[in-house]
PDB file of C-alpha atoms and ligand atoms in Angstrom:
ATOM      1  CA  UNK A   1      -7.838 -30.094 -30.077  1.00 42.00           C
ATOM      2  CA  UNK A   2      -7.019 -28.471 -26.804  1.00 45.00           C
ATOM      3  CA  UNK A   3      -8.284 -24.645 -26.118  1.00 46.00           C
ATOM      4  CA  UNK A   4      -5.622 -22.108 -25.666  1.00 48.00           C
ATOM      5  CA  UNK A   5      -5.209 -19.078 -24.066  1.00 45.00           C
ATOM      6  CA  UNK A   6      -3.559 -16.444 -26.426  1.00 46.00           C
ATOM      7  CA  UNK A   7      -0.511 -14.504 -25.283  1.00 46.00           C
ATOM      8  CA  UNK A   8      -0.620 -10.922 -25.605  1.00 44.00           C
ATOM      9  CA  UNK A   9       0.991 -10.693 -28.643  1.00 46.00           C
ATOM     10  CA  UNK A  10      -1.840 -13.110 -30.439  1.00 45.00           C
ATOM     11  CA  UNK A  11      -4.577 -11.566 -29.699  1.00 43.00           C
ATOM     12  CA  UNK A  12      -3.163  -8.546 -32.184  1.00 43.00           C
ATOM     13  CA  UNK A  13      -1.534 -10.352 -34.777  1.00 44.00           C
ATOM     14  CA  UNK A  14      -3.841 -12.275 -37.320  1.00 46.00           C
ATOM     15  CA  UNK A  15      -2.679 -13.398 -40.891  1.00 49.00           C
ATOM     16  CA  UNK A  16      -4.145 -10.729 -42.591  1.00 51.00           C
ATOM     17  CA  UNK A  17      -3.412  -7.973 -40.101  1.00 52.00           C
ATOM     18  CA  UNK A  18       0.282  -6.954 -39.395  1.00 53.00           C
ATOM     19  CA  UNK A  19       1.081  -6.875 -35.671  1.00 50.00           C
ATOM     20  CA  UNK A  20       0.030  -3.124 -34.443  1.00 57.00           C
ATOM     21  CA  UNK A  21       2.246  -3.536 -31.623  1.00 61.00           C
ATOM     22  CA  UNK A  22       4.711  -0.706 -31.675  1.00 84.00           C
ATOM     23  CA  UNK A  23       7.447  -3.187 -29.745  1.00 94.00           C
ATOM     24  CA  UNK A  24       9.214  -5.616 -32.274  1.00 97.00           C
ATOM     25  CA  UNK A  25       8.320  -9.377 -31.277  1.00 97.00           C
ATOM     26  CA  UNK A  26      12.701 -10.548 -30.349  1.00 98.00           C
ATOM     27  CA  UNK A  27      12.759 -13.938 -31.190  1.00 98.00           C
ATOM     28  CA  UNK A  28      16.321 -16.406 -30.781  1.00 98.00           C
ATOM     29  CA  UNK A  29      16.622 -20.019 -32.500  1.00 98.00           C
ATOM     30  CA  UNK A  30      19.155 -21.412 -30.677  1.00 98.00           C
ATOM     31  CA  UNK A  31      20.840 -25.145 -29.793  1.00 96.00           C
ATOM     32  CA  UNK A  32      23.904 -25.359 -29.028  1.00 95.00           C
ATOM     33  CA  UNK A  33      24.361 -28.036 -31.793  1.00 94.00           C
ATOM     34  CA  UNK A  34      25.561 -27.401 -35.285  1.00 94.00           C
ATOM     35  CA  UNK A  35      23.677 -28.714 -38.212  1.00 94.00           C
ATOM     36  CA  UNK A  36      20.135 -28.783 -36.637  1.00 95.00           C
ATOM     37  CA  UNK A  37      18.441 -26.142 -39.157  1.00 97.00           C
ATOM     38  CA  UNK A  38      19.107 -22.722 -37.105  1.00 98.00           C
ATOM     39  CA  UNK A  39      20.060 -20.543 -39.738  1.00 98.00           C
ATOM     40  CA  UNK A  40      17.539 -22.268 -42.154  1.00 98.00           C
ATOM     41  CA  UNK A  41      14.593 -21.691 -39.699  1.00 98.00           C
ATOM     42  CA  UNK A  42      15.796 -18.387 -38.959  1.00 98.00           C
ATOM     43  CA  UNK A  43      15.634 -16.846 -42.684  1.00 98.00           C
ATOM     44  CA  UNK A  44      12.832 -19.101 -43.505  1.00 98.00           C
ATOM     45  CA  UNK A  45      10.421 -18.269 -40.830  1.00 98.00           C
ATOM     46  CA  UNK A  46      11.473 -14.230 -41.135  1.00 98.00           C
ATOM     47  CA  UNK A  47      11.079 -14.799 -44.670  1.00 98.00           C
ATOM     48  CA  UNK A  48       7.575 -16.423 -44.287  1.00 98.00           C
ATOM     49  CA  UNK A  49       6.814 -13.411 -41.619  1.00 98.00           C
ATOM     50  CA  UNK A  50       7.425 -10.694 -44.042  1.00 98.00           C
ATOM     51  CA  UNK A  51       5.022 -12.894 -46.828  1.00 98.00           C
ATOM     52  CA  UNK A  52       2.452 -12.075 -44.134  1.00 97.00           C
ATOM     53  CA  UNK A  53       3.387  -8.576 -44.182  1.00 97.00           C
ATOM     54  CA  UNK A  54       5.501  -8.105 -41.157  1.00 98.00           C
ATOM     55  CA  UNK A  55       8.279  -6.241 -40.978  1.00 98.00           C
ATOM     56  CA  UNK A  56      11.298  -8.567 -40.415  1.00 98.00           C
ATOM     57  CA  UNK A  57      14.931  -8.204 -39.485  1.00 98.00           C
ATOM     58  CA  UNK A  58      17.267 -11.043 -38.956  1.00 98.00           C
ATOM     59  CA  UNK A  59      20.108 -10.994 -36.830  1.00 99.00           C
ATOM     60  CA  UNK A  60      23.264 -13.199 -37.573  1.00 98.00           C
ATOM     61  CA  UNK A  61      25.194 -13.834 -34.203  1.00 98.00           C
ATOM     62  CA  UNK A  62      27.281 -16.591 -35.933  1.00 98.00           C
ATOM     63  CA  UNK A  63      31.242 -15.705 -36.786  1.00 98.00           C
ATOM     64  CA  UNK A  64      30.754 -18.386 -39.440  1.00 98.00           C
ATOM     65  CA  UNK A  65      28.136 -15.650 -40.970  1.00 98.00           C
ATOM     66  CA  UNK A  66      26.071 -18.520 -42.811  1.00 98.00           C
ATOM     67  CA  UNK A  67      22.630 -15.957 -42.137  1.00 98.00           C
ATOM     68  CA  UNK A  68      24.681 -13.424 -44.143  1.00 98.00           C
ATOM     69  CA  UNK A  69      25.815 -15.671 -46.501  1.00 98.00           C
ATOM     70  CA  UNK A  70      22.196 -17.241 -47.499  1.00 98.00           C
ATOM     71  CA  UNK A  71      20.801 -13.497 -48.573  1.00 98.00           C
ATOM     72  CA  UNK A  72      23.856 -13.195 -50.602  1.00 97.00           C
ATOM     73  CA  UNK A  73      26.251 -11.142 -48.955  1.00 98.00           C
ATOM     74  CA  UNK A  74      30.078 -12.080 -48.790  1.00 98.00           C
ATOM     75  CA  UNK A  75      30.711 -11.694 -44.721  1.00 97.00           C
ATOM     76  CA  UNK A  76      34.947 -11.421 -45.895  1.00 96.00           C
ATOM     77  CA  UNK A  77      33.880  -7.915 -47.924  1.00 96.00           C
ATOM     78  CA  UNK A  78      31.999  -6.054 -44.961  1.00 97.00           C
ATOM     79  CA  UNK A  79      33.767  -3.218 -43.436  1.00 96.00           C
ATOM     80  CA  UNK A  80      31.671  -3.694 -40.257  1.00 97.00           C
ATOM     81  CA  UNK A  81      29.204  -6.088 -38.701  1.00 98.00           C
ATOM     82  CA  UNK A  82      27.816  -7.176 -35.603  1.00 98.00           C
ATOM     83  CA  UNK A  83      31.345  -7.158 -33.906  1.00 98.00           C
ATOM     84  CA  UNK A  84      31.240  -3.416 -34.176  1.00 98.00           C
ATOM     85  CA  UNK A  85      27.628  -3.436 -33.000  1.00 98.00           C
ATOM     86  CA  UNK A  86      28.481  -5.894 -29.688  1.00 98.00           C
ATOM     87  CA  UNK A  87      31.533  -4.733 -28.789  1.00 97.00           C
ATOM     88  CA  UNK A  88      32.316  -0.668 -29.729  1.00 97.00           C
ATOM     89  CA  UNK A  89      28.865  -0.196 -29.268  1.00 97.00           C
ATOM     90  CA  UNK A  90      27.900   1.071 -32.835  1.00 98.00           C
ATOM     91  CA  UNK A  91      24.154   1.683 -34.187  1.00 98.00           C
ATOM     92  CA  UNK A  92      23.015  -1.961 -35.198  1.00 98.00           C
ATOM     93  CA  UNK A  93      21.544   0.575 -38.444  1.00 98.00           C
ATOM     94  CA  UNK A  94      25.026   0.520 -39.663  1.00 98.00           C
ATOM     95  CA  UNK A  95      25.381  -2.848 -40.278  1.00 98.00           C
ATOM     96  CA  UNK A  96      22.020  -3.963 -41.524  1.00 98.00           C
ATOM     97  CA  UNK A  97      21.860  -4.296 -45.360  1.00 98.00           C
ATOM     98  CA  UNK A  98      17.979  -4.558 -47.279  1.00 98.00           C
ATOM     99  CA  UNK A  99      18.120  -7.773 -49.279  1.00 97.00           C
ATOM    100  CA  UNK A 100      14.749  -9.746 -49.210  1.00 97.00           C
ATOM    101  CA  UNK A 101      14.841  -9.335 -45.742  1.00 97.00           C
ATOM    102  CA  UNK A 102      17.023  -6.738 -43.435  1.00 98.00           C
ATOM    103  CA  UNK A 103      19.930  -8.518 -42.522  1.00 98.00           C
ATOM    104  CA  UNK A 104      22.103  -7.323 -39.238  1.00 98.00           C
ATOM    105  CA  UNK A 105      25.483  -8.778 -40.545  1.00 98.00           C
ATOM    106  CA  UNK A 106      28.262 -10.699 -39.250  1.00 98.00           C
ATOM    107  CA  UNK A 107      31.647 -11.699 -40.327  1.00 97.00           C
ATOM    108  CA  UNK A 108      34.507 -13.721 -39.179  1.00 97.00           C
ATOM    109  CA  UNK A 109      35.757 -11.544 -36.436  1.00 96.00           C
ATOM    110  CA  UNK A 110      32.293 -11.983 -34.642  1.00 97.00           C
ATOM    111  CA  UNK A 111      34.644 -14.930 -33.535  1.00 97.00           C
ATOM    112  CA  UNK A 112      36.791 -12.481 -31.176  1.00 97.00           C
ATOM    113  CA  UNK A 113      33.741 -10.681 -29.608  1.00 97.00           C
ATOM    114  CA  UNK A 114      33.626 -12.773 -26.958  1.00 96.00           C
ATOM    115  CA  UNK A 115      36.458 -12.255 -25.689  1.00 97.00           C
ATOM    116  CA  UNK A 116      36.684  -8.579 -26.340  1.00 97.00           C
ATOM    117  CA  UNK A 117      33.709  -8.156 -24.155  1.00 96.00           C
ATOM    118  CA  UNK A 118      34.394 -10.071 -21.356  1.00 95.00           C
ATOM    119  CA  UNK A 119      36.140  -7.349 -19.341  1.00 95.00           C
ATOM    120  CA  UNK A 120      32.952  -5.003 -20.493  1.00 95.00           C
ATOM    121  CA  UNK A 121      30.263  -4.011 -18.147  1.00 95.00           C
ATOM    122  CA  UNK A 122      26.932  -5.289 -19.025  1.00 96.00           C
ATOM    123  CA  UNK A 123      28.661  -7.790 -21.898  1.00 97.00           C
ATOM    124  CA  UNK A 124      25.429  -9.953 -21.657  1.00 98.00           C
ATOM    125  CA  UNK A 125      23.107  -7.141 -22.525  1.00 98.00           C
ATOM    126  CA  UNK A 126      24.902  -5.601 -25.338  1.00 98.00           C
ATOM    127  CA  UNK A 127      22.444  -6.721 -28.114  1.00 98.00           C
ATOM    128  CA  UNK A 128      19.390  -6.040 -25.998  1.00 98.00           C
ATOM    129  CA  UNK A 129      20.537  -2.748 -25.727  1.00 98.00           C
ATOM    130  CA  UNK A 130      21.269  -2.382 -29.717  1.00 98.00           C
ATOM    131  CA  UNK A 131      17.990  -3.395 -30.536  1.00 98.00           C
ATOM    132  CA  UNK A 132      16.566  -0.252 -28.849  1.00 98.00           C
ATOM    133  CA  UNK A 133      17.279   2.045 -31.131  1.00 97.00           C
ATOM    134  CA  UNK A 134      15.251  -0.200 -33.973  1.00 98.00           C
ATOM    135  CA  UNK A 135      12.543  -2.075 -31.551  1.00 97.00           C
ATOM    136  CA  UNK A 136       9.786   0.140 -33.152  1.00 97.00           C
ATOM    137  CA  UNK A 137      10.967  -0.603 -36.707  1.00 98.00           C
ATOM    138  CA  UNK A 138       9.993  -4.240 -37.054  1.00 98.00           C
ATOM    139  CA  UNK A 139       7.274  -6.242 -35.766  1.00 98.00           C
ATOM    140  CA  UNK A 140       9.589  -9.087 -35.717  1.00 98.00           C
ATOM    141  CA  UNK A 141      13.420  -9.835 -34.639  1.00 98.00           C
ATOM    142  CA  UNK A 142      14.827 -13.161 -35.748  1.00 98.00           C
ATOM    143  CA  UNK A 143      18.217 -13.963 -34.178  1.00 99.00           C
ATOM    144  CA  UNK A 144      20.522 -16.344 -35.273  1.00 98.00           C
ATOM    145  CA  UNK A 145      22.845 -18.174 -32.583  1.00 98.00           C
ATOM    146  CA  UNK A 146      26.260 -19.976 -33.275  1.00 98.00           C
ATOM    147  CA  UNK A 147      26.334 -23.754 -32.017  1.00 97.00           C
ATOM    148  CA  UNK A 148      27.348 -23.230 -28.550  1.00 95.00           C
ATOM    149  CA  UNK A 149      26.023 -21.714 -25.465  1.00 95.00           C
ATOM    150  CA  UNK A 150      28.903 -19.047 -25.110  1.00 96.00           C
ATOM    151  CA  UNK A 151      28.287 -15.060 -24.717  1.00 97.00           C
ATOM    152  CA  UNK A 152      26.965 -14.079 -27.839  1.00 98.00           C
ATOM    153  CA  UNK A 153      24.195 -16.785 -27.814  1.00 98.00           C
ATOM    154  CA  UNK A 154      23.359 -15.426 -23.851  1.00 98.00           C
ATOM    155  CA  UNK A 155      23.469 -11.896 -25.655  1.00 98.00           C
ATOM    156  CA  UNK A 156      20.428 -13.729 -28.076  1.00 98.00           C
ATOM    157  CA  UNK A 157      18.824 -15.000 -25.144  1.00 98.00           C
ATOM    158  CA  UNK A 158      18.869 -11.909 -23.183  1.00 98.00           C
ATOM    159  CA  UNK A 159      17.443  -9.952 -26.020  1.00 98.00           C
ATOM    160  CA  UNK A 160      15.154 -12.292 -27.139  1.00 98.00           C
ATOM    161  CA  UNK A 161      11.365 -12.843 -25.771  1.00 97.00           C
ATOM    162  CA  UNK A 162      11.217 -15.974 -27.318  1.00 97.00           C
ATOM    163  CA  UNK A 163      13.577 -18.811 -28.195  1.00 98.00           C
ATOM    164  CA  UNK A 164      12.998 -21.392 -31.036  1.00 98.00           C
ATOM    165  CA  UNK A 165      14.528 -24.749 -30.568  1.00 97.00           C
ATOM    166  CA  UNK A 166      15.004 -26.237 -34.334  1.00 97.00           C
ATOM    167  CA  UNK A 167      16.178 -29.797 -33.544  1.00 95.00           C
ATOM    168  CA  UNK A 168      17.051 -32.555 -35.861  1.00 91.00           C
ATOM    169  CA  UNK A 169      15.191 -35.648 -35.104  1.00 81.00           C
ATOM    170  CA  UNK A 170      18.003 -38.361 -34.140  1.00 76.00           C
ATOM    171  CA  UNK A 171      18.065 -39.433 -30.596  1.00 72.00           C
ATOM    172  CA  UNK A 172      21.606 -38.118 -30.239  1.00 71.00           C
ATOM    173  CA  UNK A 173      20.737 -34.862 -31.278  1.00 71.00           C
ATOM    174  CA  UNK A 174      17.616 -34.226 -28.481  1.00 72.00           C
ATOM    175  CA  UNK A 175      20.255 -34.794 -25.675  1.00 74.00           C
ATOM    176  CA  UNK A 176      21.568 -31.773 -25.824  1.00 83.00           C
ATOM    177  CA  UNK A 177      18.252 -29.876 -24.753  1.00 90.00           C
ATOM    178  CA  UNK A 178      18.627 -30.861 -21.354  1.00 88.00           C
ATOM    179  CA  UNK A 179      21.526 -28.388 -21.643  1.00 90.00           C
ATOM    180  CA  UNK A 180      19.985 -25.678 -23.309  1.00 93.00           C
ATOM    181  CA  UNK A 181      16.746 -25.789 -20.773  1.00 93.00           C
ATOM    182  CA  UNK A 182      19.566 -25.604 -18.247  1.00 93.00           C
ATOM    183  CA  UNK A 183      20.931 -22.348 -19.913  1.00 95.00           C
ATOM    184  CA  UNK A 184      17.681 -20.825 -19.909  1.00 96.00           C
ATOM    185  CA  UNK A 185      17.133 -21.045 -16.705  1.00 97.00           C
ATOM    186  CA  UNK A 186      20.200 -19.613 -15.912  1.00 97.00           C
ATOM    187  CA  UNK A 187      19.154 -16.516 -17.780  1.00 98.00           C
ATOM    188  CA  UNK A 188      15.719 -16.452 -16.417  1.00 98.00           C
ATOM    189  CA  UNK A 189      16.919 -16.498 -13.194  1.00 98.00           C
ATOM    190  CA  UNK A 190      19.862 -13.540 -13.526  1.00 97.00           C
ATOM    191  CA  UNK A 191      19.515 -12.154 -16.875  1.00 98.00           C
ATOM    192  CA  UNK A 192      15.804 -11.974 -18.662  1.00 98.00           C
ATOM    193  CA  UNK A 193      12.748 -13.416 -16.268  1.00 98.00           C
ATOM    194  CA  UNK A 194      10.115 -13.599 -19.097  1.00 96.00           C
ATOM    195  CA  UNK A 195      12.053 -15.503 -21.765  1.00 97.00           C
ATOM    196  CA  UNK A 196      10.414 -18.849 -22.706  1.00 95.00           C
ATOM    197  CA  UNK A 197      10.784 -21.511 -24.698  1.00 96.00           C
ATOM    198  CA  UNK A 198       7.798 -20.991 -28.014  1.00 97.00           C
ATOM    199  CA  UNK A 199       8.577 -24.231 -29.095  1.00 97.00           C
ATOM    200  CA  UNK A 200      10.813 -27.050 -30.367  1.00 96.00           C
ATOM    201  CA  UNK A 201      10.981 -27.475 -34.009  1.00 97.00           C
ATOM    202  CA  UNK A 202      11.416 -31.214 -35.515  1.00 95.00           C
ATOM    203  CA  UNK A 203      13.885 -30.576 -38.913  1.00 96.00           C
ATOM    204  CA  UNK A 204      15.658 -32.600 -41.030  1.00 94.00           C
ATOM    205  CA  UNK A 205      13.055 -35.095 -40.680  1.00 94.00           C
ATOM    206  CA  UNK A 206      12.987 -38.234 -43.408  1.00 91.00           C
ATOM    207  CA  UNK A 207       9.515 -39.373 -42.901  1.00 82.00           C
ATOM    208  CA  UNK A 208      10.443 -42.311 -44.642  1.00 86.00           C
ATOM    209  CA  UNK A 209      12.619 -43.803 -41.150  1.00 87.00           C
ATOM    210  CA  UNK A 210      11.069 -45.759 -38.707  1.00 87.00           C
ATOM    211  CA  UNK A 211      13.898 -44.164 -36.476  1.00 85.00           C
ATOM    212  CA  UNK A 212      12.538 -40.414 -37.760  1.00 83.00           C
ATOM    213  CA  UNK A 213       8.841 -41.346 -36.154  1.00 87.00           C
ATOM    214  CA  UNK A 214      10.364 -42.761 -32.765  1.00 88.00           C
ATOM    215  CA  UNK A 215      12.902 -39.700 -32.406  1.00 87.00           C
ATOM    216  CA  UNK A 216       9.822 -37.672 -32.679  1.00 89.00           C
ATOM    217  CA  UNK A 217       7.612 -39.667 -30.378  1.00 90.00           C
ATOM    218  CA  UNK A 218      10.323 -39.672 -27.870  1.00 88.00           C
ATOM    219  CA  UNK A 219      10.839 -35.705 -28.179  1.00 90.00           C
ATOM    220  CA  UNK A 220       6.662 -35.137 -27.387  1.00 92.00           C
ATOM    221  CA  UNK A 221       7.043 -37.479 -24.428  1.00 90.00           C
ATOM    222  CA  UNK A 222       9.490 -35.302 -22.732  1.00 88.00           C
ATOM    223  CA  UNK A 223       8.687 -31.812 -24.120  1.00 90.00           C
ATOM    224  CA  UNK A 224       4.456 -32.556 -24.618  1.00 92.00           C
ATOM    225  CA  UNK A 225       3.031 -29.591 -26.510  1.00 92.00           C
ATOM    226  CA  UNK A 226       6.306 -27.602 -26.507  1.00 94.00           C
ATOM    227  CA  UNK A 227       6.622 -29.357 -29.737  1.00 96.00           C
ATOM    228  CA  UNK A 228       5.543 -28.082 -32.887  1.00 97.00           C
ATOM    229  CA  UNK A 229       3.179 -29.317 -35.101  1.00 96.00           C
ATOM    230  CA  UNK A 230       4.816 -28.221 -37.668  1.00 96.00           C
ATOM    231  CA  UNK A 231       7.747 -30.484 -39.139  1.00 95.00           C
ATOM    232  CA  UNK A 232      10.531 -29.587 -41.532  1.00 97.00           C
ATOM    233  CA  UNK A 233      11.068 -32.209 -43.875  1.00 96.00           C
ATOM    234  CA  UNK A 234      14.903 -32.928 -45.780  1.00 95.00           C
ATOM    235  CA  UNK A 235      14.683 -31.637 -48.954  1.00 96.00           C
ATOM    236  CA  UNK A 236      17.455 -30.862 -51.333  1.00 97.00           C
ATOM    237  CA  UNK A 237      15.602 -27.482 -51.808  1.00 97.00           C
ATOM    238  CA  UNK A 238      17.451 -26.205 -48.397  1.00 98.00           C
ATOM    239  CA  UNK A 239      21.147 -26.628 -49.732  1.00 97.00           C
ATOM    240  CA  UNK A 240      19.952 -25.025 -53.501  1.00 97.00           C
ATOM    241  CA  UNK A 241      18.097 -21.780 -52.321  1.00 98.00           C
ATOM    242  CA  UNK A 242      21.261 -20.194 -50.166  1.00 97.00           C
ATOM    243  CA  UNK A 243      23.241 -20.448 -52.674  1.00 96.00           C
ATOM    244  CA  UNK A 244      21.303 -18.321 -54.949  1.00 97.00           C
ATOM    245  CA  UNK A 245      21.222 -16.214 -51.862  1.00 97.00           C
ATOM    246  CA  UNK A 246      17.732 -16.367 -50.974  1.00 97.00           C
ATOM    247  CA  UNK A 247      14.993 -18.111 -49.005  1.00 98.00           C
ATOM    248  CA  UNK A 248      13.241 -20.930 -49.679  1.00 98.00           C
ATOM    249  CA  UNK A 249       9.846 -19.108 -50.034  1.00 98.00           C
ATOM    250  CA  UNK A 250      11.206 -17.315 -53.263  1.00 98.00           C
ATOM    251  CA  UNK A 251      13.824 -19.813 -54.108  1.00 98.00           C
ATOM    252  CA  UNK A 252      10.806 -22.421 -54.573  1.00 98.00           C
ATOM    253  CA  UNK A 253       7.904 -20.572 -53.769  1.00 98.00           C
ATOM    254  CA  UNK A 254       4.958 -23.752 -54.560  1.00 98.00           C
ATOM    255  CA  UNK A 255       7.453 -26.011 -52.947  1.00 98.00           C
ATOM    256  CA  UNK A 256       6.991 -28.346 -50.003  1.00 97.00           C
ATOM    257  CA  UNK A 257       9.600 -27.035 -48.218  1.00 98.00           C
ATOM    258  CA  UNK A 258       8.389 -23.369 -48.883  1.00 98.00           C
ATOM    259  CA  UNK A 259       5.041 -24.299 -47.431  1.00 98.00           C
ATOM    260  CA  UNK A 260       6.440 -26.116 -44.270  1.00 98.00           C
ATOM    261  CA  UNK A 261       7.890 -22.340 -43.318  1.00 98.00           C
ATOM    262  CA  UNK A 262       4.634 -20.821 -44.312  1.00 98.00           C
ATOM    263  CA  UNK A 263       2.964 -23.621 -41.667  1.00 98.00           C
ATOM    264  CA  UNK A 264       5.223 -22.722 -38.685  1.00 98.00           C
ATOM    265  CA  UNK A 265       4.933 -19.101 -39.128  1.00 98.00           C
ATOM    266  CA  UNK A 266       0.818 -19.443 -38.843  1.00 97.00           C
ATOM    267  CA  UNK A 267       1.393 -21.579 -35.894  1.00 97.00           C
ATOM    268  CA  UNK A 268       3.760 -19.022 -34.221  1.00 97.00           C
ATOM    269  CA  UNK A 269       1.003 -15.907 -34.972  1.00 96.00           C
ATOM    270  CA  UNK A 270      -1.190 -18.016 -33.137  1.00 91.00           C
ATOM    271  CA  UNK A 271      -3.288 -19.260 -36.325  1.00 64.00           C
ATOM    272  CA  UNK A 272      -1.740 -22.335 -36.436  1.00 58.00           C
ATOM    273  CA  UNK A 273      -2.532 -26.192 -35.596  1.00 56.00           C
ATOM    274  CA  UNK A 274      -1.147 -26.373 -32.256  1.00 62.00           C
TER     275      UNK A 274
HETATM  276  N1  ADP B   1      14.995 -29.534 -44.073  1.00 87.46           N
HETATM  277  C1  ADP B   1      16.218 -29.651 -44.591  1.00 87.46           C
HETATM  278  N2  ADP B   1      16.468 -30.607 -45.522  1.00 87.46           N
HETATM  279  C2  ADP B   1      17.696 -30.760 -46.049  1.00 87.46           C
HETATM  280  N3  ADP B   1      18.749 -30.005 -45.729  1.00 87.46           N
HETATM  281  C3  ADP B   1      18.571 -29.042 -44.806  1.00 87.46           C
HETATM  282  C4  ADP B   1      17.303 -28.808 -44.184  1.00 87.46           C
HETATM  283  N4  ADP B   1      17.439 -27.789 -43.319  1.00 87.46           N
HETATM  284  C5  ADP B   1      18.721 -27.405 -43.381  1.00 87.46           C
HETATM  285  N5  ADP B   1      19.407 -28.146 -44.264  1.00 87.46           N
HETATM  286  C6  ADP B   1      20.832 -28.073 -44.605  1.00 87.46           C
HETATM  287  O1  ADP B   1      21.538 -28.599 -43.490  1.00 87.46           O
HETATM  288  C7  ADP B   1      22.727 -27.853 -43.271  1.00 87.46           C
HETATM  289  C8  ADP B   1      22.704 -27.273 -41.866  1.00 87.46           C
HETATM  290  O2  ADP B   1      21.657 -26.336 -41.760  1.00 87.46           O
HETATM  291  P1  ADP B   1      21.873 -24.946 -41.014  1.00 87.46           P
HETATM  292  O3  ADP B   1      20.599 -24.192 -41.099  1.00 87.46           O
HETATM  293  O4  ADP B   1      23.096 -24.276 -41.522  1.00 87.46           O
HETATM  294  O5  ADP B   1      22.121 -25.486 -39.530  1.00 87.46           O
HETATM  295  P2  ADP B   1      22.741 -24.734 -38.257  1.00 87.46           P
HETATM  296  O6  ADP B   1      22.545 -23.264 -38.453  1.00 87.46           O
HETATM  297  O7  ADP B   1      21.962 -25.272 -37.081  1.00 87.46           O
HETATM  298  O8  ADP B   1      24.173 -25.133 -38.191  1.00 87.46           O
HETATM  299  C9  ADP B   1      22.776 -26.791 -44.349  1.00 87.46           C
HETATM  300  O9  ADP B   1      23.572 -27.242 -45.394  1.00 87.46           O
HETATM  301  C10 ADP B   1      21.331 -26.665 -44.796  1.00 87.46           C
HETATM  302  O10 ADP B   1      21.223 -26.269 -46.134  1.00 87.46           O
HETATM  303 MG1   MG B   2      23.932 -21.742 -38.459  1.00 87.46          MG
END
C-alpha cells in the first residue's frame, strides 16, 4: 500500500466524527452515458454518508427525475423543482423535500432549462450560486447529472469540488471518458480551477466475466489509482430498492450491495483501501 497525503477535507472527517467543516463538501457523478449507475451511486453513497452521520443533500439535475423518483416522490406532482431554482432564480430551500435524505427535486421541465438559460448571464454558475444559501447546512452535496455533457451537467461541474465517474465496466462504455476528461478541462480552465476528478467508480460489474476483469484491468492502465477500489457489483437489489422509494442501505441493509456503498463512502472520507 502506497502512503497518501490527505486533502484538507480528510484530515477532519473520520468515520466516527462528522466533518466540522462549516463549507458543505459539493460533489457531481457525472458521464455523459446513460445506464452507468449515476443516480444509483448518487443516493447510495449520500445515503451511506448520512449512516456515518453527515448531513446529506442530493441534487437531481436530470429532467428524467429518476433521483426524485428513487426516494419516492412523483416528479409529474411537484409544483416546482430545480427548473425554478436554475432558471427564475428561486431558493433551492423551496424545492428540497426531507425523505431519508434531502432531496433538491426535479421534474420533466428541467428538460427546457437549458434553453431558457442560455440568453442568461452567468447560466453556467446558476447552481453554484443556489447552493450558497445552504453550503453551511450539509457537510455533503451529492449532484446528480443527466447523460450528456450539456449546461446543466457544466452547472454540476461548476458547483461541484469533486466529480465521481461511476462507469460500467464494458470496453465500449470507458470510451467515453476521454470526453468527459476533455469537459473538465474545459471547466477548469474557464469555469472552476480546483475541480478534480475523486475517482472512477467500476459498476455493474459481473465478476463472473472474463470480459468484466479485462474491462477493469484496461480502465487502471489508463486511469492508475484514479480508480476505485471499491467495485459495485450487479445485483437485482438495485432495480427492487427504488421502487420502494428508498436506498439500498435501508432497502437491504446486511446486503452485499448495501455494503459495497458503505465501502466507497469510507474510501471517499479518506478511511478507505485506496
Ligand atoms: N450494481 C447494479 N446492479 C444491477 N443493476 C443496477 C446496478 N446499479 C444500477 N443498476 C440499475 O441499472 C439501471 C441504470 O442505473 P442508473 O443509476 O439509473 O444509471 P444512470 O443514472 O447512469 O442512467 C437502473 O435500472 C438501476 O436500477
Ligand atoms: Mg440517472
Amino acid at each position: 500500500m502506497r502512503l497518501r497525503i490527505p486533502r484538507p477535507y480528510e484530515s477532519i472527517a473520520t468515520q466516527s466524527e462528522p466533518v466540522v467543516s462549516s463549507k458543505a463538501k459539493v460533489i457531481a457523478f457525472a458521464n455523459q452515458k446513460g445506464g452507468v449507475a449515476k443516480t444509483t451511486t448518487t443516493l447510495n453513497l449520500a445515503a451511506a454518508f448520512a449512516e456515518e452521520g453527515h448531513r446529506v443533500l442530493c441534487v437531481d439535475m436530470d429532467p428524467q427525475g429518476n433521483l426524485t423518483m428513487s426516494q419516492g416522490i412523483d416528479p409529474d406532482t411537484l409544483d416546482r423543482s430545480m427548473f425554478d431554482v436554475l432558471v427564475h432564480d428561486m431558493s433551492i430551500r423551496e424545492v428540497i423535500r426531507k425523505r431519508e435524505i434531502d432531496v433538491a427535486c426535479a421534474s420533466i421541465d428541467l428538460a427546457g432549462a437549458e434553453i431558457a438559460m442560455s440568453t442568461k448571464i452567468g447560466r453556467e454558475r446558476s447552481l453554484e450560486k443556489a447552493f450558497r444559501a445552504i453550503e453551511e447546512d450539509y457537510d455533503f452535496i451529492c449532484i446528480d447529472t443527466p447523460p450528456s455533457l450539456g449546461l446543466l451537467t457544466i452547472n454540476a461541474l461548476t458547483a461541484a469540488h469533486k466529480v465521481i465517474v461511476p462507469v460500467q465496466c464494458e470496453y465500449l462504455s470507458m470510451r467515453g471518458l476521454i470526453q468527459l476528461q476533455n469537459t473538465l478541462s474545459m471547466i477548469r480552465e474557464n469555469l472552476n480551477p480546483d475541480v478534480d476528478i475523486e475517482g472512477i467508480l467500476p459498476t455493474l460489474v459481473d465478476s463472473r466475466t472474463i470480459h468484466a476483469k479485462e474491462a477493469i484491468e484496461i480502465l487502471e492502465e489508463n486511469f492508475g489509482d484514479r480508480v476505485f477500489a471499491s467495485r459495485i457489483k450487479k445485483t437485482v437489489r438495485f432495480a427492487e430498492a427504488p421502487v420502494r422509494g428508498m436506498s439500498v442501505l435501508k432497502y437491504d441493509p446486511d446486503g452485499m450491495a448495501a455494503q459495497s456503498y458503505r465501502e466507497l463512502a469510507k474510501e471517499v472520507l479518506g478511511n478507505g483501501k485506496r
